[in-house]
Coordinates of C-alpha atoms in Angstrom, one line a residue:
Chain S
X105 CA -140.2 -41.3 68.4
X106 CA -137.0 -39.6 67.2
X107 CA -137.4 -37.0 64.4
X108 CA -135.2 -37.1 61.4
X109 CA -133.5 -34.0 62.7
X110 CA -132.6 -35.8 65.9
X111 CA -131.3 -38.9 64.1
X112 CA -129.3 -36.7 61.8
X113 CA -127.7 -34.8 64.7
X114 CA -126.8 -38.1 66.6
X115 CA -125.3 -39.6 63.5
X116 CA -123.3 -36.4 62.8
X117 CA -122.1 -36.6 66.4
X118 CA -120.9 -40.1 65.9
X119 CA -118.7 -38.8 63.1
X120 CA -116.7 -37.0 65.9
X121 CA -116.8 -40.1 68.2
X122 CA -113.8 -42.5 68.1
X123 CA -114.8 -46.0 67.1
X124 CA -114.0 -47.5 70.5
X125 CA -116.5 -45.2 72.1
X126 CA -119.3 -45.8 69.7
X127 CA -122.3 -48.0 70.8
X128 CA -123.3 -50.4 68.0
X129 CA -126.7 -50.8 69.6
X130 CA -127.3 -47.1 69.3
X131 CA -126.3 -47.1 65.7
X132 CA -128.7 -50.0 65.1
X133 CA -131.5 -48.0 66.6
X134 CA -130.7 -44.9 64.5
X135 CA -130.5 -47.0 61.3
X136 CA -133.9 -48.5 62.1
X137 CA -135.4 -45.1 62.6
X138 CA -134.0 -43.9 59.3
X139 CA -135.6 -46.9 57.6
X140 CA -138.9 -46.0 59.2
X141 CA -138.6 -42.3 58.1
X142 CA -137.4 -43.1 54.6
X143 CA -134.8 -40.3 54.9
X144 CA -132.0 -40.3 52.5
X145 CA -128.7 -39.7 54.4
X146 CA -126.5 -42.0 52.5
X147 CA -123.2 -40.7 53.6
X148 CA -124.0 -41.2 57.2
X149 CA -125.8 -44.6 56.7
X150 CA -122.9 -45.9 54.7
X151 CA -120.3 -44.8 57.2
X152 CA -122.0 -45.9 60.4
X153 CA -124.0 -48.8 59.0
X154 CA -120.9 -50.1 57.3
X155 CA -119.0 -49.9 60.6
X156 CA -121.6 -51.9 62.4
X157 CA -121.8 -54.6 59.7
X158 CA -118.1 -55.0 59.5
X159 CA -117.3 -54.9 63.2
X160 CA -120.4 -55.7 65.3
X161 CA -122.7 -57.7 63.1
X162 CA -123.9 -59.9 65.9
X163 CA -125.5 -56.9 67.7
X164 CA -128.0 -56.5 64.9
X165 CA -129.6 -59.9 65.4
X166 CA -132.5 -60.5 63.0
X167 CA -132.2 -57.0 61.6
X168 CA -128.9 -57.7 59.9
X169 CA -130.5 -58.3 56.5
X170 CA -132.6 -55.2 56.6
X171 CA -129.5 -53.2 57.7
X172 CA -127.4 -54.8 54.9
X173 CA -130.0 -53.8 52.3
X174 CA -130.1 -50.3 53.8
X175 CA -126.4 -49.9 53.8
X176 CA -126.2 -51.5 50.3
X177 CA -128.4 -48.8 48.9
X178 CA -126.6 -46.0 50.8
X179 CA -123.2 -47.4 49.5
X180 CA -124.5 -47.3 45.9
X181 CA -125.7 -43.7 46.5
X182 CA -122.2 -42.5 47.5
X183 CA -120.6 -44.8 45.0
X184 CA -118.7 -47.0 47.6
X185 CA -118.9 -50.1 45.4
X186 CA -116.7 -52.2 47.7
X187 CA -119.1 -51.7 50.6
X188 CA -122.1 -52.3 48.3
X189 CA -120.5 -55.6 47.2
X190 CA -120.0 -56.7 50.8
X191 CA -123.6 -56.0 51.7
X192 CA -124.9 -57.7 48.7
X193 CA -122.8 -60.8 49.4
X194 CA -124.2 -61.0 52.9
X195 CA -127.8 -61.0 51.7
X196 CA -127.2 -63.2 48.7
X197 CA -125.6 -65.9 50.8
X198 CA -128.8 -66.3 52.8
X199 CA -131.4 -65.5 50.1
X200 CA -129.9 -66.7 46.8
X201 CA -132.0 -66.0 43.7
X202 CA -134.8 -64.2 45.6
X203 CA -136.6 -61.5 43.7
X204 CA -135.5 -58.9 46.3
X205 CA -131.9 -59.8 45.9
X206 CA -132.2 -59.8 42.1
X207 CA -133.5 -56.3 42.3
X208 CA -130.6 -55.3 44.4
X209 CA -128.3 -56.7 41.8
X210 CA -130.1 -54.7 39.2
X211 CA -129.6 -51.6 41.3
X212 CA -125.9 -52.3 41.4
X213 CA -125.9 -52.4 37.6
X214 CA -127.7 -49.0 37.7
X215 CA -125.1 -47.5 40.0
X216 CA -122.4 -48.7 37.6
X217 CA -124.3 -47.1 34.7
X218 CA -125.0 -50.4 33.1
X219 CA -128.5 -49.5 32.2
X220 CA -129.0 -52.4 29.7
X221 CA -128.2 -55.1 32.2
X222 CA -130.4 -53.4 34.8
X223 CA -133.4 -53.2 32.5
X224 CA -132.8 -56.9 31.5
X225 CA -133.3 -57.9 35.1
X226 CA -136.4 -55.7 35.7
X227 CA -137.9 -56.9 32.4
X228 CA -137.3 -60.5 33.5
X229 CA -138.8 -59.9 36.9
X230 CA -141.9 -58.2 35.4
X231 CA -142.3 -61.0 33.0
X232 CA -142.5 -63.4 35.9
X233 CA -144.8 -61.1 37.9
X234 CA -146.4 -58.2 36.0
X235 CA -147.6 -56.7 39.3
X236 CA -144.1 -56.2 40.6
X237 CA -144.5 -52.5 41.1
X238 CA -141.1 -52.0 42.7
X239 CA -139.4 -53.3 39.5
X240 CA -141.8 -51.1 37.4
X241 CA -140.7 -48.1 39.4
X242 CA -137.0 -49.0 39.0
X243 CA -137.5 -49.2 35.3
X244 CA -139.0 -45.7 35.3
X245 CA -136.0 -44.5 37.4
X246 CA -133.6 -46.0 34.9
X247 CA -135.3 -44.1 32.1
X248 CA -135.1 -40.9 34.0
X249 CA -131.4 -41.5 34.9
X250 CA -130.7 -42.0 31.2
X251 CA -132.4 -38.7 30.4
X252 CA -135.3 -40.4 28.6
X253 CA -137.8 -38.3 30.4
X254 CA -140.6 -38.5 27.9
X255 CA -140.5 -42.3 28.1
X256 CA -140.3 -42.2 31.9
X257 CA -143.3 -39.9 31.9
X258 CA -145.3 -42.2 29.6
X259 CA -144.5 -45.3 31.7
X260 CA -145.4 -43.5 34.9
X261 CA -148.7 -42.4 33.5
X262 CA -149.5 -46.0 32.5
X263 CA -148.6 -47.0 36.0
X264 CA -150.9 -44.4 37.5
X265 CA -153.8 -45.5 35.4
X266 CA -153.6 -48.8 37.3
X267 CA -152.6 -47.3 40.7
X268 CA -154.4 -44.0 41.0
X269 CA -154.0 -43.8 44.7
X270 CA -150.2 -43.9 44.7
X271 CA -149.4 -40.6 46.2
X272 CA -145.6 -41.0 45.8
X273 CA -146.1 -41.7 42.1
X274 CA -148.1 -38.6 41.6
X275 CA -145.4 -36.6 43.3
X276 CA -142.7 -38.2 41.1
X277 CA -144.7 -37.4 38.0
X278 CA -145.1 -33.8 39.2
X279 CA -141.4 -33.7 39.7
X280 CA -140.7 -35.0 36.2
X281 CA -143.1 -32.4 34.6
X282 CA -141.4 -29.7 36.7
X283 CA -138.0 -30.7 35.4
X284 CA -139.4 -30.2 31.9
X285 CA -141.0 -26.8 32.9
X286 CA -144.5 -28.3 32.1
X287 CA -146.2 -26.5 34.9
X288 CA -149.8 -27.1 33.8
X289 CA -149.3 -30.9 34.0
X290 CA -147.4 -30.6 37.2
X291 CA -150.3 -28.7 38.6
X292 CA -152.7 -31.5 37.6
X293 CA -150.5 -34.1 39.5
X294 CA -150.4 -31.9 42.6
X295 CA -154.2 -31.6 42.5
X296 CA -154.3 -35.4 42.6
X297 CA -151.8 -35.4 45.5
X298 CA -154.0 -32.9 47.3
X299 CA -157.1 -35.0 46.8
X300 CA -155.3 -37.9 48.6
X301 CA -153.7 -35.8 51.3
X302 CA -155.7 -32.6 51.8
X303 CA -154.1 -31.8 55.2
X304 CA -150.6 -31.8 54.0
X305 CA -149.2 -28.2 54.2
X306 CA -146.3 -29.0 51.8
X307 CA -148.7 -30.0 49.0
X308 CA -150.7 -26.8 49.3
X309 CA -147.4 -25.0 49.2
X310 CA -146.1 -26.8 46.2
X311 CA -149.3 -26.3 44.3
X312 CA -149.3 -22.6 45.2
X313 CA -145.8 -22.3 43.8
X314 CA -146.7 -24.0 40.6
X315 CA -149.6 -21.6 40.1
X316 CA -147.2 -18.7 41.0
X317 CA -144.8 -19.9 38.4
X318 CA -147.6 -20.1 35.8
X319 CA -148.3 -16.4 36.6
X320 CA -151.1 -14.1 35.7
X321 CA -153.7 -12.4 37.9
X322 CA -156.0 -15.5 38.2
X323 CA -153.1 -17.8 39.1
X324 CA -151.7 -15.3 41.6
X325 CA -155.2 -15.0 43.2
X326 CA -155.5 -18.8 43.4
X327 CA -151.9 -19.3 44.6
X328 CA -152.6 -16.8 47.4
X329 CA -155.4 -19.0 48.7
X330 CA -153.2 -22.1 48.7
X331 CA -150.4 -20.2 50.5
X332 CA -152.9 -19.1 53.0
X333 CA -154.2 -22.7 53.4
X334 CA -150.6 -23.9 53.9
X335 CA -150.2 -21.3 56.7
X336 CA -153.5 -22.5 58.2
X337 CA -152.1 -26.0 58.3
X338 CA -148.7 -25.0 59.5
X339 CA -148.8 -21.5 61.1
X340 CA -145.4 -21.6 62.7
X341 CA -142.0 -21.5 60.9
X342 CA -143.7 -21.5 57.5
X343 CA -141.6 -18.7 56.0
X344 CA -142.1 -20.1 52.6
X345 CA -145.8 -19.6 52.7
X346 CA -145.4 -16.1 54.1
X347 CA -143.1 -15.1 51.2
X348 CA -145.7 -16.7 48.9
X349 CA -148.5 -14.6 50.4
X350 CA -146.4 -11.5 50.3
X351 CA -145.2 -11.9 46.7
X352 CA -148.6 -12.9 45.3
X353 CA -150.2 -9.9 47.1
X354 CA -147.7 -7.5 45.7
X355 CA -148.5 -8.7 42.2
X356 CA -152.2 -8.5 42.9
X357 CA -152.1 -4.9 44.3
X358 CA -155.0 -2.7 43.3
X359 CA -157.3 -5.4 42.2
X360 CA -160.7 -5.3 43.8
X361 CA -162.6 -8.5 44.4
X362 CA -165.7 -7.9 46.5
X363 CA -165.9 -11.2 48.4
X364 CA -162.2 -11.4 49.2
X365 CA -159.9 -9.8 51.7
X366 CA -158.3 -6.8 49.9
X367 CA -154.8 -7.7 48.8
X368 CA -153.4 -4.6 50.5
X369 CA -154.4 -6.1 53.8
X370 CA -152.8 -9.4 53.1
X371 CA -149.7 -7.7 51.9
X372 CA -149.4 -5.7 55.1
X373 CA -150.2 -8.7 57.3
X374 CA -147.7 -11.0 55.6
X375 CA -145.0 -8.3 55.6
X376 CA -145.5 -7.9 59.4
X377 CA -145.4 -11.6 60.0
X378 CA -142.1 -11.9 58.1
X379 CA -140.6 -9.0 60.0
X380 CA -141.7 -10.5 63.3
X381 CA -140.4 -13.9 62.4
X382 CA -137.0 -12.5 61.5
X383 CA -136.8 -10.2 64.5
X384 CA -137.4 -13.2 66.6
X385 CA -135.1 -15.8 64.9
X386 CA -132.7 -14.0 62.6
X387 CA -132.5 -10.4 63.7
X388 CA -129.4 -9.7 61.6
X389 CA -131.5 -10.1 58.5
X390 CA -134.5 -8.0 59.5
X391 CA -133.1 -5.0 57.6
X392 CA -132.8 -7.1 54.3
X393 CA -136.4 -8.3 54.7
X394 CA -137.6 -4.8 55.4
X395 CA -135.8 -3.5 52.3
X396 CA -137.3 -6.3 50.2
X397 CA -140.8 -5.6 51.3
X398 CA -140.7 -1.9 50.7
Chain U
X2 CA -114.5 -6.8 22.7
X3 CA -115.3 -10.0 24.6
X4 CA -116.1 -9.6 28.3
X5 CA -113.8 -11.3 30.8
X6 CA -115.0 -12.9 34.0
X7 CA -112.9 -13.6 37.1
X8 CA -114.3 -15.7 39.9
X9 CA -113.0 -15.5 43.5
X10 CA -112.4 -18.7 45.5
X11 CA -115.2 -18.4 47.9
X12 CA -117.7 -17.9 45.2
X13 CA -116.4 -21.0 43.3
X14 CA -116.3 -23.1 46.4
X15 CA -119.9 -22.2 47.3
X16 CA -121.1 -23.3 43.9
X17 CA -119.2 -26.6 44.0
X18 CA -120.2 -27.4 47.6
X19 CA -123.9 -26.6 46.7
X20 CA -123.7 -29.2 43.9
X21 CA -122.0 -31.7 46.2
X22 CA -124.5 -31.2 49.0
X23 CA -127.3 -32.4 46.7
X24 CA -125.6 -34.8 44.3
X25 CA -128.8 -36.3 43.0
X26 CA -130.5 -33.0 42.3
X27 CA -130.2 -29.9 40.1
X28 CA -129.1 -26.9 42.1
X29 CA -128.9 -23.2 41.2
X30 CA -128.0 -19.8 42.5
X31 CA -126.9 -16.3 41.8
X32 CA -123.6 -14.7 41.2
X33 CA -122.7 -11.4 42.9
X34 CA -119.9 -9.1 41.8
X35 CA -119.0 -5.9 40.0
X36 CA -118.1 -4.6 36.6
X37 CA -115.0 -2.6 35.5
X38 CA -114.5 -1.2 32.1
X39 CA -110.8 -1.3 31.3
X40 CA -110.4 -1.9 27.6
X41 CA -113.4 -4.2 27.6
X42 CA -115.8 -5.4 30.3
X43 CA -114.1 -7.0 33.2
X44 CA -116.6 -8.7 35.6
X45 CA -115.4 -9.9 39.0
X46 CA -117.5 -12.5 40.6
X47 CA -117.0 -12.0 44.3
X48 CA -119.7 -14.2 45.9
X49 CA -122.3 -16.8 45.1
X50 CA -125.7 -17.1 46.7
X51 CA -127.0 -20.7 46.6
X52 CA -130.8 -20.5 46.0
X53 CA -132.5 -23.8 45.3
X54 CA -132.2 -27.6 45.0
X55 CA -134.4 -30.1 43.4
X56 CA -137.4 -28.4 41.9
X57 CA -135.4 -25.4 40.7
X58 CA -137.9 -24.5 38.0
X59 CA -140.4 -23.2 40.5
X60 CA -140.3 -19.4 40.5
X61 CA -141.2 -18.1 43.9
X62 CA -138.0 -19.1 45.8
X63 CA -135.8 -17.5 43.1
X64 CA -137.9 -14.4 43.1
X65 CA -137.6 -14.0 46.8
X66 CA -133.9 -14.8 46.7
X67 CA -133.3 -12.2 43.9
X68 CA -135.0 -9.4 45.9
X69 CA -133.1 -10.3 49.1
X70 CA -129.8 -10.7 47.3
X71 CA -130.1 -7.2 45.8
X72 CA -131.1 -5.8 49.2
X73 CA -128.2 -7.6 50.9
X74 CA -125.5 -6.4 48.6
X75 CA -126.5 -2.9 47.6
X76 CA -124.6 -1.3 50.5
X77 CA -121.4 -2.9 49.2
X78 CA -121.8 -1.7 45.6
X79 CA -122.2 -5.2 44.4
X80 CA -124.8 -6.5 42.1
X81 CA -126.1 -9.7 40.6
X82 CA -123.9 -10.3 37.7
X83 CA -125.0 -13.8 36.7
X84 CA -126.6 -17.2 37.4
X85 CA -125.2 -20.6 38.1
X86 CA -126.8 -24.0 37.5
X87 CA -125.8 -27.7 38.1
X88 CA -127.8 -30.3 36.1
X89 CA -129.3 -33.3 37.9
X90 CA -127.5 -35.9 35.8
X91 CA -123.7 -36.3 35.8
X92 CA -123.2 -36.5 32.1
X93 CA -125.6 -33.7 31.2
X94 CA -123.6 -30.7 29.8
X95 CA -126.5 -29.1 28.1
X96 CA -127.5 -25.6 29.1
X97 CA -131.1 -26.0 30.3
X98 CA -134.0 -23.9 29.3
X99 CA -134.4 -22.6 32.8
X100 CA -130.8 -21.2 32.8
X101 CA -131.4 -19.4 29.5
X102 CA -134.7 -17.9 30.8
X103 CA -133.2 -16.7 34.1
X104 CA -130.1 -15.5 32.3
X105 CA -132.3 -13.4 30.0
X106 CA -134.2 -12.1 33.0
X107 CA -131.0 -11.1 34.9
X108 CA -129.7 -9.6 31.6
X109 CA -132.4 -6.9 31.8
X110 CA -130.8 -5.7 35.0
X111 CA -127.2 -6.1 34.3
X112 CA -125.1 -6.5 31.2
X113 CA -123.1 -8.5 30.3
X114 CA -124.7 -11.2 32.4
X115 CA -123.1 -14.6 32.5
X116 CA -124.4 -18.1 33.2
X117 CA -122.0 -20.6 34.8
X118 CA -122.9 -24.3 34.3
X119 CA -121.3 -26.7 36.6
X120 CA -119.4 -29.4 34.7
X121 CA -120.5 -32.4 36.8
X122 CA -118.1 -34.7 35.2
X123 CA -115.2 -32.6 36.5
X124 CA -116.5 -33.0 40.1
X125 CA -115.6 -36.7 40.2
X126 CA -113.3 -36.2 42.0
X127 CA -113.7 -32.5 43.0
X128 CA -110.6 -30.4 43.0
X129 CA -108.7 -31.8 40.0
X130 CA -110.2 -29.3 37.5
X131 CA -112.2 -26.1 37.5
X132 CA -115.7 -27.5 37.0
X133 CA -117.4 -24.5 35.3
X134 CA -118.6 -23.7 31.8
X135 CA -119.2 -20.1 31.0
X136 CA -122.1 -19.0 28.8
X137 CA -122.8 -15.5 27.5
X138 CA -125.1 -14.1 24.9
X139 CA -124.1 -13.3 21.3
X140 CA -125.2 -10.5 19.1
X141 CA -128.5 -12.2 18.5
X142 CA -129.1 -12.7 22.2
X143 CA -128.5 -16.5 21.9
X144 CA -126.6 -18.2 24.8
X145 CA -123.3 -19.6 23.7
X146 CA -120.4 -21.4 25.4
X147 CA -117.7 -18.8 26.0
X148 CA -114.0 -19.2 25.2
X149 CA -111.9 -20.9 27.9
X150 CA -110.0 -17.7 28.3
X151 CA -113.1 -15.7 29.1
X152 CA -113.2 -17.2 32.7
X153 CA -110.3 -17.2 35.1
X154 CA -109.8 -17.9 38.8
X155 CA -109.1 -14.6 40.6
X156 CA -107.4 -16.1 43.6
X157 CA -104.5 -18.6 44.1
X158 CA -105.0 -22.3 44.9
X159 CA -108.7 -22.7 44.3
X160 CA -108.5 -26.4 43.9
X161 CA -106.2 -27.4 46.6
X162 CA -108.3 -25.7 49.3
X163 CA -111.5 -27.0 47.7
X164 CA -110.2 -30.6 48.3
X165 CA -109.8 -29.7 52.0
X166 CA -113.3 -28.3 52.2
X167 CA -114.8 -31.4 50.6
X168 CA -112.7 -33.7 52.9
X169 CA -114.1 -31.9 55.8
X170 CA -117.7 -32.2 54.5
X171 CA -118.1 -28.5 54.6
X172 CA -121.1 -28.7 52.3
X173 CA -123.1 -29.7 55.5
X174 CA -122.6 -26.1 56.7
X175 CA -123.6 -24.5 53.4
X176 CA -127.2 -23.3 53.2
X177 CA -129.2 -22.3 50.2
X178 CA -132.2 -20.0 50.3
X179 CA -134.5 -22.9 50.3
X180 CA -132.8 -24.3 53.4
X181 CA -133.2 -20.9 54.9
X182 CA -136.9 -20.9 54.3
X183 CA -137.2 -24.1 56.2
X184 CA -135.4 -22.6 59.1
X185 CA -134.6 -18.9 59.0
X186 CA -131.7 -19.2 61.4
X187 CA -129.8 -20.8 58.5
X188 CA -127.6 -18.2 56.9
X189 CA -128.2 -18.1 53.1
X190 CA -125.3 -15.6 52.9
X191 CA -123.0 -18.3 54.2
X192 CA -120.7 -15.8 55.8
X193 CA -119.0 -18.2 58.2
X194 CA -118.6 -21.3 56.0
X195 CA -114.9 -20.8 55.3
X196 CA -113.8 -19.3 58.6

């Protein structure tokens, strides 16, 4: 199946293609792939999804409502309120008063900065169904958008007490703590994320970076292990982990830990890996990397 | 005497395009330039290096970017003269803790360091106003909003040309250091973005 990079490239190409030469079926396929990948490319979705809905709606068949919802959200994201309104009308005509549509209306209020109205809707929906986790999360998003981070954190913590296996929620909480520079709590959330997804190279990387930011010899030592683990899981094109290994090793120079590989060895190895990577892919920058590592 | 900062177009454009590329996230980066002493400190900001987007409070990427930026510009006798930051939320004009912390850190290498905070409200639409707020430290090393006259545009027509860049979606071609780490072929120096 197409990767997000491929979808991105094809949609960018469509930007250069005159409308009469565009294939609405292809656009439909690309939009479907974006829905599957949960990628946020609102400018492209609004532009091309909007075009298909306005000029070739029939081609979409049963998918039209999914596409309308997708384009609606993208339109809100880039603040094209006219397009958003058209999409909402489309869905509302066929599914008047449905919970899903009411949530879309609430999101429209959010995009307009009308927080009170949005919260009214979410509150009402939760009153009807207290397990409506989507509305719960939107409420938390509104709090965050208003800058009420402490309240957003409290609500998200409450949510996580009920839904401990929600990986996305742990990551969102980590993100909130990081925005407040509360690294210790962010680390805790990432530990939960790692428990649920131990083979994800990105989580090892994030966790290592939080430890790095906390600093101090013990944290650098531990960070180094997680950078190494990230490299183990993704050995190619993982420059971020290589830099992490290099920097934590330069801070750990001279420490002797009997069971572990001497930091000088890791320092030299990561340095060489970086130089090799740049020599291969970005030779004009090898000199800068060399200078940095000396 | 109060220090004066002048920012060149390309540096300004890179800052704005960086913010526009990630409209739902905080972004930050470094300011590169030089200092002249002519009846007071005159700092010219020649270039901007976009560093991170999203989780900008993580230290490793900034650390690596700092080291590489120094290495990249030392031949040209240019140094890191400041830091820029764009808050996540549109109406948020507060100078965040991170900006003060990084400003202090850069201040140990270069003085007088400045912090430029992007005024997100002035980016809607971009190109009508210069969307920057200048901060410097006072005698007690507290970060304060500078006088409007302390920051000027060094080149003509910064806003008109910015409108063109935005219309052409030039932010797609801008890469920050984080983008570079994902794929090292992406040029974090952004040498060809405006050619």
